[in-house]
């Protein structure tokens, strides 16, 4: 182009018109492609809906004989409207078998069990917790008691304190 040449307003408008026509052609092509893609998605969705309906019918026909053969489930117990949380209590210090530490350990375990009755609802849970906080010879004795299934708490605590008083944990 000649640098001295300045386009006339008509030339400028013609250039803008050509650019607009090109944009319009592109928009028509994109719009047409979008319509084709939407139609293909619609067909795929309809086919999928048909398959889901067929699967649902097959499943209900398959389960109908099974459901009629099984007895009705037992009535469910009402659930509490809110779950009460138990207070957080520190864990007792681990107990290794020293006579002077026996009563504090057993008392701390008893306090924990009393404050968290949902967590420690069975004697087995209480004994398991106590055994898990034993160390040394006391741990050896406690795990042997657990293996023998002698985990009734009052007896367990009594045997534990007797073992401490006499200085021996009989395995």
Tab-separated table of C-alpha atoms in Angstrom:
chain	number	residue	atom	x	y	z
A	1	UNK	CA	0.000	0.000	0.000
A	2	UNK	CA	1.097	3.443	-0.734
A	3	UNK	CA	1.738	5.387	2.491
A	4	UNK	CA	0.326	8.476	0.920
A	5	UNK	CA	-2.922	6.657	0.200
A	6	UNK	CA	-5.714	7.203	2.697
A	7	UNK	CA	-8.781	5.037	2.375
A	8	UNK	CA	-11.980	6.751	1.714
A	9	UNK	CA	-14.874	6.330	4.143
A	10	UNK	CA	-16.553	4.067	1.567
A	11	UNK	CA	-13.454	1.800	1.472
A	12	UNK	CA	-13.414	1.685	5.221
A	13	UNK	CA	-17.123	0.765	5.362
A	14	UNK	CA	-16.584	-1.966	2.715
A	15	UNK	CA	-13.780	-3.458	4.842
A	16	UNK	CA	-16.039	-3.433	7.927
A	17	UNK	CA	-18.884	-4.983	5.902
A	18	UNK	CA	-16.620	-7.832	4.679
A	19	UNK	CA	-15.447	-8.485	8.271
A	20	UNK	CA	-19.053	-8.551	9.498
A	21	UNK	CA	-20.047	-10.969	6.728
A	22	UNK	CA	-17.173	-13.296	7.682
A	23	UNK	CA	-18.248	-13.185	11.347
A	24	UNK	CA	-21.838	-13.863	10.377
A	25	UNK	CA	-20.801	-16.893	8.276
A	26	UNK	CA	-18.774	-18.256	11.204
A	27	UNK	CA	-21.694	-17.706	13.599
A	28	UNK	CA	-24.071	-19.563	11.240
A	29	UNK	CA	-21.621	-22.482	11.035
A	30	UNK	CA	-21.137	-22.615	14.825
A	31	UNK	CA	-24.881	-22.360	15.396
A	32	UNK	CA	-25.558	-25.188	12.957
A	33	UNK	CA	-22.899	-27.382	14.614
A	34	UNK	CA	-24.347	-26.606	18.058
A	35	UNK	CA	-27.819	-27.661	16.900
A	36	UNK	CA	-26.433	-30.950	15.541
A	37	UNK	CA	-24.554	-31.620	18.801
A	38	UNK	CA	-27.653	-30.810	20.894
A	39	UNK	CA	-29.765	-33.181	18.769
A	40	UNK	CA	-27.182	-35.959	19.198
A	41	UNK	CA	-27.116	-35.395	22.985
A	42	UNK	CA	-30.901	-35.456	23.089
A	43	UNK	CA	-30.982	-38.778	21.231
A	44	UNK	CA	-28.319	-40.268	23.532
A	45	UNK	CA	-30.226	-39.077	26.606
A	46	UNK	CA	-33.464	-40.607	25.323
A	47	UNK	CA	-31.694	-43.931	24.683
A	48	UNK	CA	-30.190	-43.839	28.166
A	49	UNK	CA	-33.577	-43.112	29.742
A	50	UNK	CA	-35.041	-46.116	27.908
A	51	UNK	CA	-32.224	-48.353	29.180
A	52	UNK	CA	-32.697	-47.153	32.765
A	53	UNK	CA	-36.424	-47.830	32.526
A	54	UNK	CA	-35.765	-51.356	31.196
A	55	UNK	CA	-33.250	-52.022	33.976
A	56	UNK	CA	-35.701	-50.780	36.598
A	57	UNK	CA	-38.422	-53.077	35.276
A	58	UNK	CA	-36.052	-56.054	35.163
A	59	UNK	CA	-34.837	-55.368	38.681
A	60	UNK	CA	-38.327	-55.013	40.134
A	61	UNK	CA	-39.438	-58.225	38.390
A	62	UNK	CA	-36.377	-60.030	39.766
A	63	UNK	CA	-36.811	-58.725	43.319
A	64	UNK	CA	-40.578	-59.253	43.519
A	65	UNK	CA	-40.330	-63.050	44.176
A	66	UNK	CA	-37.488	-62.552	46.650
A	67	UNK	CA	-39.353	-59.864	48.592
A	68	UNK	CA	-42.492	-61.949	48.848
A	69	UNK	CA	-40.469	-64.930	50.153
A	70	UNK	CA	-38.651	-63.011	52.888
A	71	UNK	CA	-40.455	-62.197	56.111
A	72	UNK	CA	-41.103	-58.588	56.878
A	73	UNK	CA	-38.279	-56.974	58.803
A	74	UNK	CA	-38.516	-56.603	62.541
A	75	UNK	CA	-39.790	-53.252	63.667
A	76	UNK	CA	-37.016	-50.786	64.205
A	77	UNK	CA	-36.424	-49.316	67.587
A	78	UNK	CA	-36.949	-45.597	67.863
A	79	UNK	CA	-33.731	-43.695	67.694
A	80	UNK	CA	-32.999	-40.925	70.140
A	81	UNK	CA	-33.740	-37.515	68.757
A	82	UNK	CA	-30.270	-36.362	69.686
A	83	UNK	CA	-27.103	-38.179	70.534
A	84	UNK	CA	-25.866	-37.207	73.914
A	85	UNK	CA	-22.140	-36.687	73.985
A	86	UNK	CA	-20.090	-37.976	76.832
A	87	UNK	CA	-17.700	-35.677	78.659
A	88	UNK	CA	-14.082	-35.785	77.639
A	89	UNK	CA	-11.960	-37.126	80.432
A	90	UNK	CA	-8.209	-37.482	80.561
A	91	UNK	CA	-6.818	-40.977	80.292
A	92	UNK	CA	-5.348	-42.559	83.406
A	93	UNK	CA	-1.601	-42.855	83.638
A	94	UNK	CA	-0.288	-46.179	82.447
A	95	UNK	CA	0.180	-48.709	85.216
A	96	UNK	CA	3.228	-50.955	85.382
A	97	UNK	CA	2.437	-52.930	88.541
A	98	UNK	CA	3.807	-50.835	91.423
A	99	UNK	CA	1.700	-51.344	94.586
A	100	UNK	CA	1.343	-47.606	95.269
A	101	UNK	CA	-0.046	-46.924	91.789
A	102	UNK	CA	-2.748	-49.609	91.793
A	103	UNK	CA	-5.574	-47.803	93.613
A	104	UNK	CA	-5.128	-44.504	91.730
A	105	UNK	CA	-5.125	-46.387	88.419
A	106	UNK	CA	-8.260	-48.380	89.268
A	107	UNK	CA	-10.049	-45.296	90.636
A	108	UNK	CA	-9.182	-43.239	87.538
A	109	UNK	CA	-10.487	-46.062	85.338
A	110	UNK	CA	-13.687	-46.252	87.420
A	111	UNK	CA	-14.231	-42.491	87.096
A	112	UNK	CA	-13.758	-42.700	83.331
A	113	UNK	CA	-16.184	-45.624	83.082
A	114	UNK	CA	-18.779	-43.768	85.181
A	115	UNK	CA	-18.535	-40.590	83.092
A	116	UNK	CA	-18.627	-42.398	79.749
A	117	UNK	CA	-21.277	-45.116	80.158
A	118	UNK	CA	-22.029	-45.304	76.432
A	119	UNK	CA	-18.413	-45.920	75.503
A	120	UNK	CA	-17.886	-48.429	78.307
A	121	UNK	CA	-21.271	-50.135	78.274
A	122	UNK	CA	-19.904	-53.664	78.773
A	123	UNK	CA	-17.537	-55.232	81.268
A	124	UNK	CA	-15.472	-56.421	78.332
A	125	UNK	CA	-14.991	-52.855	77.076
A	126	UNK	CA	-13.920	-51.690	80.532
A	127	UNK	CA	-11.399	-54.510	80.994
A	128	UNK	CA	-10.036	-54.059	77.471
A	129	UNK	CA	-9.496	-50.379	78.157
A	130	UNK	CA	-7.796	-51.069	81.496
A	131	UNK	CA	-5.536	-53.739	79.964
A	132	UNK	CA	-4.583	-51.384	77.145
A	133	UNK	CA	-3.227	-48.989	79.790
A	134	UNK	CA	-1.036	-51.542	81.547
A	135	UNK	CA	2.705	-51.783	80.982
A	136	UNK	CA	5.498	-54.118	82.063
A	137	UNK	CA	4.585	-57.105	84.243
A	138	UNK	CA	1.066	-55.780	84.739
A	139	UNK	CA	0.556	-55.813	80.961
A	140	UNK	CA	1.816	-59.387	80.724
A	141	UNK	CA	-0.593	-60.414	83.479
A	142	UNK	CA	-3.530	-58.479	81.964
A	143	UNK	CA	-3.093	-59.901	78.483
A	144	UNK	CA	-2.858	-63.419	79.941
A	145	UNK	CA	-6.139	-62.793	81.816
A	146	UNK	CA	-7.684	-61.527	78.573
A	147	UNK	CA	-6.550	-64.658	76.735
A	148	UNK	CA	-8.208	-66.771	79.448
A	149	UNK	CA	-11.418	-64.732	78.987
A	150	UNK	CA	-11.521	-63.869	82.683
A	151	UNK	CA	-12.599	-60.315	82.030
A	152	UNK	CA	-15.398	-59.723	84.495
A	153	UNK	CA	-14.441	-56.346	85.863
A	154	UNK	CA	-15.017	-56.741	89.614
A	155	UNK	CA	-13.053	-59.992	89.623
A	156	UNK	CA	-10.469	-58.556	87.320
A	157	UNK	CA	-9.921	-55.496	89.521
A	158	UNK	CA	-9.798	-57.662	92.636
A	159	UNK	CA	-7.233	-60.011	91.082
A	160	UNK	CA	-5.253	-57.027	89.793
A	161	UNK	CA	-5.094	-55.381	93.212
A	162	UNK	CA	-4.241	-58.686	94.911
A	163	UNK	CA	-1.464	-59.270	92.422
A	164	UNK	CA	-0.103	-55.834	93.189
A	165	UNK	CA	-0.342	-56.230	96.966
A	166	UNK	CA	1.483	-59.527	96.875
A	167	UNK	CA	3.993	-58.258	94.355
A	168	UNK	CA	3.263	-60.983	91.872
A	169	UNK	CA	1.075	-61.141	88.828
A	170	UNK	CA	0.383	-64.819	88.402
A	171	UNK	CA	0.491	-65.639	84.731
